[in-house]
XYZ file of C-alpha atoms in Angstrom:
756
model
C -36.812 -56.431 50.677
C -38.285 -56.012 47.199
C -40.591 -53.242 48.429
C -37.674 -51.331 49.935
C -35.738 -51.695 46.701
C -38.719 -50.404 44.694
C -39.042 -47.438 47.046
C -35.359 -46.611 46.651
C -35.649 -46.945 42.883
C -38.714 -44.713 42.951
C -36.862 -42.098 44.958
C -33.933 -42.321 42.566
C -36.247 -41.882 39.576
C -37.785 -38.805 41.227
C -34.343 -37.321 41.815
C -33.395 -38.249 38.249
C -36.475 -36.491 36.878
C -35.698 -33.395 38.920
C -32.142 -33.411 37.629
C -33.379 -34.015 34.106
C -35.388 -30.777 34.304
C -32.767 -28.864 36.310
C -32.648 -26.141 33.688
C -36.304 -25.307 34.362
C -36.245 -25.444 38.172
C -33.069 -23.413 38.375
C -33.674 -20.896 35.605
C -37.351 -19.990 36.090
C -37.094 -18.977 39.790
C -33.714 -17.300 39.251
C -34.914 -15.199 36.323
C -38.116 -14.348 38.217
C -36.122 -13.155 41.215
C -33.851 -11.148 38.900
C -36.831 -9.538 37.144
C -38.446 -8.679 40.489
C -35.141 -7.305 41.769
C -34.835 -5.070 38.708
C -38.430 -3.985 39.211
C -38.026 -3.230 42.922
C -34.771 -1.393 42.214
C -36.712 0.950 39.942
C -34.694 0.090 36.831
C -37.798 -1.023 34.934
C -39.976 1.929 35.964
C -39.283 4.083 32.862
C -40.079 1.182 30.514
C -43.226 0.175 32.383
C -44.526 3.739 32.482
C -43.803 4.026 28.767
C -45.775 0.806 28.266
C -48.689 2.268 30.270
C -48.605 5.391 28.097
C -48.634 3.204 25.008
C -51.768 1.404 26.197
C -53.495 4.774 26.671
C -52.586 5.802 23.129
C -53.700 2.467 21.659
C -57.009 2.467 23.502
C -60.054 3.537 21.439
C -60.966 7.168 22.063
C -63.935 7.741 24.345
C -66.624 10.281 23.507
C -66.231 13.722 25.115
C -67.772 14.166 28.542
C -70.737 16.437 27.886
C -70.892 17.432 31.567
C -67.769 19.593 31.346
C -67.074 22.805 29.440
C -63.735 24.634 29.434
C -63.466 28.394 29.064
C -59.940 28.716 27.689
C -57.786 31.821 27.935
C -55.609 31.591 24.835
C -53.005 33.901 23.292
C -55.645 35.729 21.249
C -57.729 36.383 24.374
C -54.743 37.888 26.184
C -53.981 40.158 23.230
C -57.602 41.347 23.038
C -57.834 41.954 26.769
C -54.453 43.633 26.596
C -53.162 42.515 29.977
C -52.153 39.530 32.052
C -53.365 38.665 34.629
C -56.866 39.258 33.342
C -58.112 42.474 34.989
C -60.548 41.982 37.843
C -63.266 43.874 36.033
C -62.982 41.563 33.006
C -62.932 38.516 35.263
C -66.052 39.775 37.083
C -67.842 40.241 33.750
C -66.821 36.761 32.634
C -68.101 35.129 35.813
C -71.393 37.003 35.630
C -71.991 35.869 32.053
C -71.221 32.265 33.036
C -73.557 32.505 36.038
C -76.366 33.611 33.752
C -76.219 30.164 32.094
C -76.758 28.476 35.491
C -73.886 25.929 35.571
C -73.756 23.466 38.461
C -70.202 24.432 39.388
C -67.523 26.844 38.254
C -63.827 26.120 38.675
C -61.472 29.096 38.440
C -58.100 27.526 37.590
C -56.379 30.928 37.627
C -54.346 32.328 40.525
C -55.848 35.523 42.008
C -53.572 36.209 44.989
C -51.796 39.257 43.506
C -52.718 42.905 44.294
C -55.950 43.783 42.526
C -56.902 46.729 40.345
C -59.874 49.144 40.859
C -62.287 46.500 39.634
C -61.726 44.515 42.799
C -65.003 45.393 44.622
C -67.046 44.068 41.728
C -65.024 40.836 41.592
C -65.302 40.400 45.354
C -69.044 40.834 45.026
C -69.159 38.087 42.374
C -67.074 35.804 44.589
C -69.393 36.366 47.515
C -72.548 35.799 45.492
C -71.458 32.574 43.731
C -71.562 29.627 46.185
C -70.768 27.106 43.445
C -67.518 28.916 42.456
C -64.301 27.168 43.483
C -60.945 28.945 43.372
C -57.473 27.431 43.595
C -54.342 27.551 45.658
C -50.957 25.893 45.240
C -50.006 24.548 48.640
C -46.533 23.367 49.636
C -46.656 24.388 53.293
C -47.546 27.434 55.368
C -44.099 28.956 55.246
C -43.037 27.707 51.832
C -42.336 30.702 49.550
C -43.366 28.681 46.483
C -46.941 28.285 47.720
C -49.627 30.410 46.030
C -52.454 31.616 48.251
C -56.131 31.549 47.153
C -58.412 34.600 46.953
C -59.069 35.637 50.544
C -62.824 35.930 49.991
C -63.138 32.396 48.630
C -60.941 31.026 51.391
C -63.261 32.484 54.017
C -66.220 30.886 52.223
C -64.406 27.503 52.058
C -64.633 27.610 48.265
C -61.003 26.703 47.523
C -59.319 23.571 46.210
C -55.676 22.792 45.588
C -54.456 22.430 42.038
C -51.249 20.545 42.945
C -50.496 17.667 40.561
C -47.894 14.928 41.291
C -45.193 14.777 38.628
C -43.454 11.554 37.628
C -39.657 11.544 37.142
C -40.081 11.948 33.370
C -42.225 15.051 33.850
C -45.544 13.379 33.001
C -48.729 13.463 35.066
C -50.217 10.007 35.577
C -51.651 10.515 39.071
C -54.370 12.838 40.259
C -54.908 14.344 43.700
C -58.202 14.081 45.600
C -56.978 15.483 48.896
C -53.806 17.140 50.029
C -52.955 16.127 53.585
C -50.313 18.541 54.869
C -48.776 17.958 58.283
C -49.224 21.620 59.199
C -52.882 22.013 58.168
C -56.196 20.175 57.774
C -56.767 18.057 54.643
C -57.487 20.236 51.607
C -59.677 18.884 48.783
C -58.466 19.273 45.234
C -60.178 21.546 42.723
C -61.451 18.504 40.780
C -62.945 16.844 43.876
C -64.607 20.073 45.059
C -66.289 20.580 41.693
C -67.301 16.892 41.462
C -68.878 16.904 44.927
C -71.005 19.950 44.029
C -72.187 18.210 40.853
C -72.836 14.843 42.524
C -74.707 16.411 45.434
C -77.527 17.328 43.073
C -77.534 13.667 41.971
C -77.988 12.597 45.568
C -74.420 11.277 45.913
C -72.248 12.438 48.780
C -68.991 11.326 50.350
C -69.151 8.135 52.400
C -66.791 5.597 53.879
C -66.126 2.633 51.649
C -67.321 -0.741 52.866
C -63.961 -2.343 51.930
C -61.971 0.161 53.995
C -63.271 2.979 56.176
C -60.318 5.145 55.139
C -61.254 4.946 51.464
C -63.485 7.484 49.735
C -66.636 6.129 48.124
C -68.944 8.055 45.806
C -71.924 6.027 44.732
C -70.571 2.589 43.845
C -67.128 3.907 43.016
C -64.424 3.245 45.602
C -61.332 5.376 45.154
C -58.427 3.291 46.455
C -55.520 5.584 47.309
C -52.249 5.201 45.443
C -49.350 3.564 47.323
C -45.716 4.410 46.695
C -44.937 1.012 45.104
C -48.136 0.459 43.152
C -47.831 -0.862 39.624
C -44.519 0.080 38.054
C -43.798 2.762 40.622
C -40.944 2.329 43.058
C -40.738 4.515 46.146
C -42.878 7.209 44.526
C -44.219 10.143 46.538
C -47.674 8.956 47.606
C -48.413 11.982 49.801
C -52.043 13.033 50.125
C -54.866 11.035 48.626
C -53.814 10.160 45.079
C -55.386 7.976 42.427
C -54.094 6.808 39.060
C -55.376 8.862 36.154
C -57.716 7.210 33.685
C -57.508 9.842 30.981
C -60.447 10.146 28.654
C -58.265 11.184 25.743
C -55.529 13.486 24.455
C -55.496 17.259 24.380
C -58.709 18.697 22.940
C -60.974 15.906 24.207
C -63.244 18.338 26.127
C -65.338 21.068 24.606
C -63.462 24.335 24.884
C -64.541 27.899 24.063
C -62.391 31.053 24.058
C -62.805 33.614 26.815
C -63.604 36.426 24.319
C -66.481 34.376 22.842
C -68.100 34.296 26.274
C -67.490 38.024 26.836
C -68.929 38.855 23.415
C -71.965 36.527 23.859
C -70.955 34.336 20.946
C -71.854 31.070 22.694
C -75.269 29.385 22.944
C -77.262 30.549 25.974
C -77.670 27.003 27.344
C -74.141 25.746 26.625
C -73.127 25.739 30.285
C -76.464 24.954 31.884
C -76.237 22.188 34.489
C -72.588 21.595 33.623
C -69.231 22.083 35.299
C -67.352 25.033 33.824
C -63.580 25.205 34.189
C -61.803 28.478 33.508
C -58.086 28.169 32.769
C -55.232 29.137 30.502
C -54.205 27.377 27.321
C -51.813 30.081 26.122
C -48.346 28.666 25.436
C -46.654 31.782 26.833
C -48.109 31.136 30.314
C -46.399 27.724 30.520
C -49.329 26.073 32.288
C -49.121 22.759 30.413
C -47.768 19.303 31.176
C -46.982 15.947 29.598
C -49.576 13.188 29.891
C -49.589 9.606 28.545
C -50.876 11.067 25.282
C -48.165 13.691 25.118
C -45.123 11.612 24.114
C -45.377 9.892 20.761
C -43.664 6.714 19.582
C -41.084 8.565 17.473
C -40.180 11.281 19.931
C -42.909 13.820 19.044
C -44.405 15.458 22.103
C -47.426 17.563 22.951
C -48.274 19.142 26.284
C -51.774 19.311 27.728
C -52.970 22.513 29.481
C -53.411 22.131 33.229
C -57.101 23.056 32.985
C -57.701 20.049 30.694
C -55.916 17.762 33.139
C -58.241 18.992 35.899
C -61.154 18.378 33.526
C -59.953 14.779 33.030
C -59.866 14.222 36.790
C -63.363 15.715 37.220
C -64.640 13.500 34.406
C -62.974 10.443 35.973
C -64.661 11.069 39.321
C -68.079 11.706 37.778
C -67.856 8.762 35.340
C -66.844 6.353 38.101
C -69.595 7.521 40.466
C -72.399 7.837 37.899
C -71.460 5.645 34.910
C -69.433 2.931 36.654
C -66.505 3.697 34.365
C -63.560 1.649 35.693
C -60.738 3.220 37.623
C -57.158 2.125 36.977
C -56.036 -0.363 39.644
C -52.625 -2.064 39.754
C -52.229 -5.751 40.485
C -51.053 -6.816 43.899
C -47.348 -7.600 44.255
C -48.122 -11.286 44.893
C -50.225 -11.584 41.743
C -47.558 -9.705 39.768
C -44.839 -12.052 41.022
C -46.850 -15.142 40.094
C -47.593 -13.625 36.693
C -43.865 -13.146 36.035
C -42.979 -16.611 37.351
C -45.623 -18.240 35.164
C -44.138 -16.827 31.977
C -40.601 -17.599 33.152
C -41.675 -21.202 33.750
C -43.262 -21.377 30.293
C -40.143 -20.026 28.569
C -37.753 -22.208 30.570
C -39.799 -25.364 29.918
C -40.081 -24.629 26.209
C -36.392 -23.864 25.775
C -35.164 -26.758 27.900
C -37.473 -29.297 26.246
C -36.352 -28.252 22.755
C -32.648 -27.931 23.532
C -31.721 -31.067 21.580
C -34.140 -30.447 18.731
C -33.036 -26.961 17.782
C -29.452 -27.206 18.997
C -27.346 -24.461 20.453
C -28.672 -21.633 18.357
C -29.731 -18.205 19.557
C -31.892 -17.809 16.434
C -33.788 -21.097 16.310
C -36.759 -20.142 14.077
C -39.266 -22.418 15.823
C -38.302 -21.339 19.327
C -38.033 -17.696 18.290
C -41.551 -17.812 16.805
C -42.893 -19.409 19.989
C -41.324 -16.734 22.197
C -42.755 -14.028 19.939
C -46.186 -15.657 20.226
C -45.853 -15.821 24.022
C -44.763 -12.164 24.130
C -47.796 -11.255 22.037
C -49.982 -13.119 24.538
C -48.430 -11.195 27.444
C -49.056 -7.875 25.729
C -52.542 -8.901 24.566
C -53.660 -10.091 27.996
C -52.240 -6.998 29.687
C -53.912 -4.701 27.157
C -57.281 -6.443 27.531
C -56.988 -6.148 31.318
C -56.077 -2.478 30.937
C -59.289 -1.838 29.008
C -61.120 -3.214 32.055
C -59.127 -0.971 34.410
C -56.465 -3.463 35.600
C -52.812 -2.480 35.220
C -50.783 -5.677 34.702
C -47.003 -5.388 34.279
C -45.698 -6.161 30.792
C -41.955 -5.492 30.895
C -41.005 -7.969 33.705
C -42.744 -10.989 32.101
C -41.203 -10.102 28.738
C -37.816 -9.992 30.454
C -38.609 -13.341 32.056
C -39.464 -14.857 28.668
C -36.290 -13.558 27.065
C -34.157 -14.145 30.162
C -35.021 -17.841 30.456
C -34.513 -18.343 26.736
C -31.102 -16.664 26.849
C -30.023 -18.225 30.157
C -30.732 -21.797 29.080
C -29.271 -21.259 25.622
C -26.140 -19.770 27.171
C -25.949 -22.697 29.596
C -26.133 -25.154 26.708
C -23.615 -23.091 24.746
C -21.251 -22.941 27.727
C -21.549 -26.698 28.170
C -20.776 -27.203 24.490
C -17.953 -24.674 24.741
C -16.498 -26.553 27.694
C -16.476 -29.748 25.644
C -14.992 -27.852 22.730
C -12.340 -26.282 24.962
C -11.384 -29.748 26.138
C -10.637 -30.676 22.525
C -8.903 -27.328 21.991
C -6.332 -28.280 24.619
C -5.147 -30.819 22.063
C -6.098 -28.983 18.855
C -6.498 -25.298 17.942
C -9.886 -23.574 17.709
C -9.788 -23.440 13.921
C -8.873 -27.105 13.624
C -11.656 -28.104 16.030
C -14.106 -25.957 14.063
C -12.935 -27.583 10.841
C -13.394 -31.038 12.348
C -16.800 -30.356 13.895
C -18.488 -27.961 11.505
C -17.632 -29.325 8.067
C -18.968 -32.665 6.775
C -15.565 -33.797 5.538
C -13.747 -32.547 8.647
C -13.080 -36.045 10.041
C -12.026 -37.711 6.788
C -8.464 -38.917 6.450
C -6.352 -37.262 3.825
C -5.122 -33.808 3.027
C -4.859 -30.997 0.522
C -1.830 -29.342 -0.971
C -1.728 -25.809 0.360
C 0.723 -22.946 0.655
C 1.442 -22.159 4.299
C 3.946 -20.277 6.430
C 5.540 -22.401 9.143
C 7.112 -21.286 12.415
C 9.375 -23.553 14.420
C 10.777 -22.394 17.738
C 13.108 -24.024 20.240
C 14.669 -23.074 23.573
C 18.430 -22.836 23.216
C 20.223 -25.276 25.509
C 17.061 -26.506 27.149
C 18.148 -30.153 27.051
C 21.269 -29.353 29.074
C 19.285 -27.234 31.543
C 16.582 -29.884 31.991
C 19.217 -32.520 32.828
C 20.196 -30.470 35.886
C 16.610 -29.923 37.110
C 14.077 -32.233 38.751
C 11.189 -33.291 36.453
C 8.652 -31.220 38.434
C 10.504 -27.983 37.658
C 10.881 -28.947 34.010
C 7.117 -29.519 33.698
C 6.369 -26.271 35.572
C 8.642 -24.369 33.183
C 7.072 -25.959 30.110
C 3.583 -25.048 31.334
C 4.635 -21.426 31.839
C 6.509 -21.206 28.548
C 3.948 -22.971 26.361
C 1.034 -21.103 27.984
C 2.530 -17.675 27.272
C 3.586 -18.664 23.758
C 0.139 -20.130 22.982
C -1.466 -16.821 23.966
C 0.794 -14.902 21.579
C 0.213 -17.379 18.750
C -3.550 -17.166 19.235
C -3.444 -13.351 18.973
C -2.118 -13.686 15.430
C -4.463 -16.522 14.373
C -1.722 -19.109 14.182
C -2.559 -22.816 14.263
C -0.469 -24.712 16.804
C 0.284 -27.974 15.061
C 2.370 -29.555 17.779
C 4.290 -29.095 21.028
C 7.513 -31.119 20.823
C 8.978 -30.769 24.288
C 10.178 -27.172 24.399
C 9.760 -26.790 20.623
C 6.619 -25.412 18.983
C 5.415 -25.976 15.413
C 2.946 -23.339 14.206
C 1.132 -23.034 10.877
C -0.229 -19.886 9.242
C -2.557 -20.565 6.312
C -4.251 -23.775 7.461
C -7.018 -24.574 7.935
C -7.852 -20.990 6.913
C -5.786 -19.361 4.180
C -5.298 -15.588 4.500
C -3.456 -13.096 2.331
C -1.241 -11.858 5.171
C -0.143 -15.243 6.539
C 3.576 -14.516 6.111
C 3.301 -11.067 7.695
C 1.328 -12.407 10.666
C 3.830 -15.217 11.107
C 6.720 -12.756 11.338
C 4.761 -10.484 13.675
C 3.886 -13.507 15.805
C 7.539 -14.566 15.973
C 8.618 -11.089 17.127
C 5.837 -11.109 19.738
C 7.000 -14.527 20.945
C 10.571 -13.273 21.354
C 9.357 -10.211 23.252
C 7.234 -12.470 25.470
C 10.361 -14.352 26.585
C 10.984 -11.553 29.065
C 7.692 -12.458 30.755
C 8.660 -16.136 30.711
C 12.019 -15.422 32.355
C 10.414 -13.260 35.020
C 8.170 -16.154 36.021
C 10.778 -18.939 35.884
C 13.087 -16.955 38.161
C 10.720 -18.050 40.940
C 11.642 -21.653 40.036
C 15.377 -20.847 40.465
C 15.921 -21.453 36.774
C 18.469 -19.565 34.667
C 17.441 -17.063 32.041
C 16.608 -18.836 28.775
C 16.525 -17.758 25.148
C 14.631 -19.005 22.135
C 15.459 -19.310 18.464
C 12.781 -19.128 15.767
C 12.870 -20.220 12.134
C 10.198 -19.324 9.559
C 9.630 -20.741 6.079
C 6.891 -20.554 3.418
C 5.956 -23.178 0.868
C 3.508 -25.834 -0.266
C 2.772 -28.724 2.080
C 0.059 -31.333 2.492
C -2.421 -30.294 5.207
C -5.066 -32.584 6.656
C -5.926 -35.522 8.892
C -2.995 -37.880 9.008
C -3.096 -41.353 10.583
C -5.597 -44.208 10.715
C -9.282 -44.601 11.417
C -8.494 -45.312 15.084
C -5.887 -42.639 15.627
C -5.294 -39.500 13.576
C -3.933 -36.001 13.950
C -4.369 -32.772 12.055
C -1.005 -31.647 10.742
C 1.283 -30.803 7.843
C 3.859 -32.873 5.986
C 6.294 -31.925 3.278
C 9.833 -30.807 2.547
C 9.113 -27.244 3.672
C 8.458 -28.510 7.198
C 11.960 -30.012 7.195
C 13.433 -26.792 5.780
C 11.819 -24.836 8.626
C 13.479 -27.163 11.112
C 16.844 -26.576 9.456
C 16.382 -22.815 9.551
C 15.512 -22.917 13.228
C 18.665 -24.929 13.967
C 20.789 -22.084 12.590
C 19.375 -19.532 15.054
C 20.917 -18.377 18.285
C 18.968 -17.273 21.342
C 16.765 -14.265 20.718
C 17.085 -14.569 16.927
C 14.506 -14.979 14.142
C 15.615 -16.297 10.753
C 13.281 -16.440 7.767
C 13.695 -17.963 4.330
C 13.729 -16.007 1.108
C 10.299 -17.491 0.300
C 8.796 -15.982 3.437
C 10.402 -12.607 2.783
C 8.972 -12.609 -0.740
C 5.463 -13.210 0.623
C 5.780 -10.723 3.504
C 6.903 -7.793 1.344
C 8.843 -4.643 2.197
C 7.398 -4.083 5.684
C 9.966 -6.459 7.206
C 13.047 -4.997 8.910
C 16.192 -6.989 8.026
C 19.275 -6.908 10.260
C 21.395 -9.133 8.047
C 21.413 -12.095 5.687
C 23.372 -15.300 5.117
C 23.416 -18.161 2.686
C 23.424 -21.723 3.950
C 23.538 -25.174 2.422
C 21.197 -27.198 4.544
C 21.543 -30.931 4.848
C 19.132 -32.774 2.540
C 18.405 -29.651 0.476
C 20.003 -29.391 -2.953
C 20.107 -25.619 -3.414
C 21.552 -23.084 -0.976
C 18.987 -21.045 0.980
C 19.277 -17.374 1.758
C 18.239 -16.615 5.335
C 17.356 -13.186 6.731
C 17.864 -12.049 10.307
C 14.650 -10.282 11.380
C 14.787 -7.013 13.302
C 11.043 -6.361 13.292
C 8.023 -5.618 11.147
C 6.476 -2.279 10.242
C 2.918 -1.457 9.165
C -0.033 -2.187 11.411
C 2.045 -4.587 13.539
C 4.904 -2.183 14.363
C 6.841 -4.755 16.404
C 10.625 -4.729 16.730
C 13.281 -6.815 18.392
C 15.247 -5.073 21.147
C 18.545 -3.689 19.875
C 21.450 -5.222 21.802
C 25.166 -4.782 21.250
C 27.427 -7.578 22.461
C 30.752 -6.038 23.563
C 33.759 -8.374 23.718
C 36.452 -7.847 26.392
C 40.004 -9.148 26.156
C 40.756 -11.639 28.895
C 43.957 -11.053 30.897
C 44.619 -14.756 30.649
C 43.118 -16.910 27.924
C 40.903 -19.789 29.074
C 42.040 -23.152 27.788
C 39.350 -25.472 26.503
C 38.603 -28.500 24.413
C 35.658 -28.833 22.072
C 33.878 -31.080 19.655
C 31.735 -30.178 16.651
C 28.113 -31.306 16.781
C 26.029 -32.639 13.921
C 22.553 -31.565 15.036
C 22.568 -32.850 18.599
C 25.111 -35.612 17.933
C 28.850 -35.418 18.743
C 31.018 -36.131 15.694
C 33.682 -37.672 17.931
C 36.935 -35.743 17.365
C 38.114 -33.527 20.247
C 40.085 -30.334 19.583
C 41.815 -27.831 21.792
C 41.538 -24.085 21.781
C 41.192 -21.062 24.040
C 38.815 -18.234 24.813
C 40.658 -14.951 24.402
C 37.702 -12.577 24.616
C 34.434 -12.707 26.534
C 31.044 -10.944 26.371
C 27.722 -11.288 28.142
C 26.493 -13.814 25.597
C 29.536 -15.187 23.833
C 33.252 -15.119 23.324
C 36.134 -15.245 20.838
C 37.598 -18.696 20.251
C 41.112 -19.367 18.983
C 40.900 -22.789 17.353
C 43.407 -25.214 15.863
C 40.616 -26.430 13.540
C 39.025 -24.352 10.776
C 35.347 -23.825 11.647
C 32.334 -22.779 9.606
C 29.706 -20.224 10.632
C 26.684 -21.871 12.301
C 28.744 -24.834 13.526
C 27.478 -26.014 16.908
C 30.169 -26.753 19.497
C 30.313 -28.623 22.777
C 32.991 -26.984 24.959
C 34.679 -27.929 28.214
C 36.982 -25.524 30.044
C 40.327 -26.839 31.306
C 41.871 -26.006 34.671
C 45.286 -25.833 32.994
C 46.506 -26.359 29.442
C 46.227 -30.063 28.806
C 44.815 -30.560 32.308
C 41.458 -31.886 33.573
C 38.061 -30.312 32.771
C 36.577 -27.525 34.873
C 32.775 -27.309 35.154
C 30.064 -28.776 32.955
C 29.373 -28.797 29.234
C 29.197 -25.408 27.542
C 27.349 -25.244 24.210
C 27.943 -22.538 21.614
C 27.323 -21.694 17.975
C 29.929 -20.190 15.629
C 28.591 -16.807 14.542
C 31.340 -15.599 12.209
C 35.040 -15.540 11.665
C 37.031 -12.691 13.217
C 38.190 -10.372 10.449
C 41.913 -10.533 9.699
C 42.527 -13.779 11.556
C 43.024 -17.327 10.379
C 41.738 -19.281 13.360
C 39.618 -16.943 15.522
C 35.835 -17.111 15.634
C 33.049 -15.287 17.456
C 30.828 -17.647 19.407
C 27.334 -17.281 20.797
C 26.747 -19.373 23.901
C 23.530 -21.403 23.689
C 23.719 -23.214 27.031
C 25.956 -22.280 29.964
C 26.114 -24.490 33.073
C 25.865 -22.606 36.397
C 29.484 -23.113 37.485
C 30.831 -21.951 34.124
C 28.393 -19.026 34.137
C 29.787 -18.029 37.535
C 33.352 -18.127 36.191
C 32.396 -15.924 33.253
C 30.477 -13.532 35.492
C 33.482 -13.126 37.834
C 35.844 -12.518 34.924
C 33.576 -9.867 33.382
C 33.150 -8.118 36.747
C 36.919 -7.946 37.212
C 37.425 -6.648 33.679
C 34.718 -3.963 34.092
C 36.341 -2.774 37.344
C 39.701 -2.450 35.615
C 38.123 -0.476 32.773
C-alpha cells in the first residue's frame, strides 16, 4: 500500500515538475517550429544571405592567387583600339603575344560569335594552333534566342566552356557552375572547370568519382558536393547543373590584372604568364559585364560590382586551391543539424527567461536578462563565424530569432497573466485607480487628498418604473448592455468610473490623474454617452424593452479623493459637497439632456455650445446655482447633441388626470386634478389647479372620466416651463410612460396627424 502511494506521489511530482517548467517545454519547441517555418517559407533567406555576405567581408583577406593573371579590356583599351568588339586582327595579335609567354591555359571570356572582319583567317589560325585556349558560350537551350554561340573553330576542337552564372534573387552571385546539364544536349563544362582541368592535368590530377558518392566530382582530395535547392539559407533555389557555393578569395581587384594595351605594347614582364592561367575579359563599365558578389554590397548601402572575368578567376582559384592546397569549400549544415542548433538556443533562452521570471519581474528590458541574451547572441554569431572560417555555413538568423522569440513569448505570457489578474481588478476599479494602487508605495494607504475634479452623474429617466414591470433577468441584461457601452465611452475620454449605482453612473475627471482639460473631456464624454444611447436602445429592443433616455449632470469643484473605508474593506472614491451638487444637477435633467454648473463652464471655456440656462436653488445648498443646457462641444472633440423640436398638438378632448408632486423620489402626499390639453412625442401641456415650479417632478394618473377611476399605470413627468400668457398651464416632459398609457398617446397623435 505504502509503495503504491509513493509511486503515485512520485508520478504526481513528475507531472508537477513538468507543469512547473511548462513555459520551457511549450515555448522552445513552438518557437523552433516557427523559426523553421519562416526559414522553409523563404522569409529569412534575404537576411541569411546578407549574414553570409557579412561573414565574407569580415573574414581576413587571403593573399592573391599567383597562378592566375587577368588581361583586362578596360575603357582606355577600347578607346585606343578604336572599336568594340575588339577586331579579330588585334585579338589574334594579343593571343600570339600571350602564347609566347607559355601559359598553361588561356580563357577567352569574350563572345566571338558575330560576323568577323578581314582578320578572321589569322584569328582562326591562332584558335587552331592553341590547344590550351578555351572560349565561351552562353547556353540557355538550342532554340533559345538569348543563347550566345561559341566560335565555331573552338567548338569543333572541344575547347569551349559555358560562362553561365546562377543569380540569386537580390542579383548577387554566390554560386558557381562546374557543369551545365541541359536536357537537350550533353553536359557542358564551365569555363572555370575547363581551365582548371588543363592546369591540374600537368600536376597529375584528373577527374575521378568521389569515394563518398560516385556522382560527385573529385579532384585530388577535394570533393565538390553539388548544391541542392534548399541548402543553407536557400529555399527552392534553381539548382540546375552542377553548382557549388562560391568561396571568394576577396573583393574586386584581388587578382593580378594587366591592361590589354600593355600586352600589345610589350609592357609586361616576359615571364609574367608563364605556367599560369590567363583569363581575358572585359572590365569596362560601358560593357555592363559586372555583377554583385558578397563583397559588393556594403553595410551602409554602398555597392560595387565585380567584372565577370574576376568572378571566373575566383571560381578557377577555388577549384585549384581545393585540389592542390586543401583550401576548404563552403558546405552548409544538414537540415537536421540546423534544426537541433535552433532548438538548442531556443531551449537556452526559454530556460533562462522562465527561471528568472520572478527575479526580474514582467519587464521587457530586464538588464540582467537582456545582457544574457546579448551574450548568447554573440556566442551564436561567434560560433557561426568560426565555423565559416573552416568552410561550414551555419545559420545565424533562425537561432537569433529563437533566442529573441522565446524571451518575448515567455515575457508576453507572464505579462498577459499579470494583465488578466489586473483586468479582474479593473472590473471593480478603473485602470488608473488600479495602477495607482499597485504601482505607487502609498497606493493602498487609507486617506485622501483635496483635489479639484469634474464629476459626471448620469441616470436613466424612469428606469425604476420600467424595471418594476420587467423580470429581473431582463433588468440585469439591460444593465449589462447599458453599463458596458457607457464604460467604453467613458474610457475613451480617460474618465475614472467611481461607482455604478444601479442604472446611475458616477464618473470622475481629474483623479487619480489631474489634467488641464478635465472639464472639456467631461463634457465631451457626456455628449458621447448621450449619442451612444441610440446604440443602447437598438440592442434593448431585442429584449422587448421600451426606448429609454438618460439625463446627465456635470459639476466641478474641490473634493477629497482617496481610499475610503477600513483596513479590511475600502474603496477608492470621492467625498464632498460638490458630489452632492452633481447629484442635484442630474435630478433637474430630462431624458437626453446634459446640464452643467457654472463652475464647469468656467473651466471648460468658450468651446462649449449652450442651448439655454436656468437658475435653481438646490436643496441643502445656500446659494442659487446657474445651470447650462449643453448642445455640444467644439474644438478637437466636435461633438453635438442631435437637434430635436418637440411639436405640441391640441387634443380634441382634454385628458383628465390627477397628479402628485414628488420630492426626489418621494410622494409629498397631496393629490391634485388637472388635464392634458396638448400632446407631443415626448411631453404635453398640463392645465393645473395648483401653481407649479419649473423642474417639479410629477406622478400622473389618467382618469377614464372626470372624477372617475384611473386609466393605466403611473406616468412620470417633469415641469419644463410655464406656458407664456397663462396662469395655470405648464409644459411637461415625460420621464417614464407605462406601455398602456404610451399606446393611448400614440393613438391620439396618429389620429391628430391624419386630421392635419
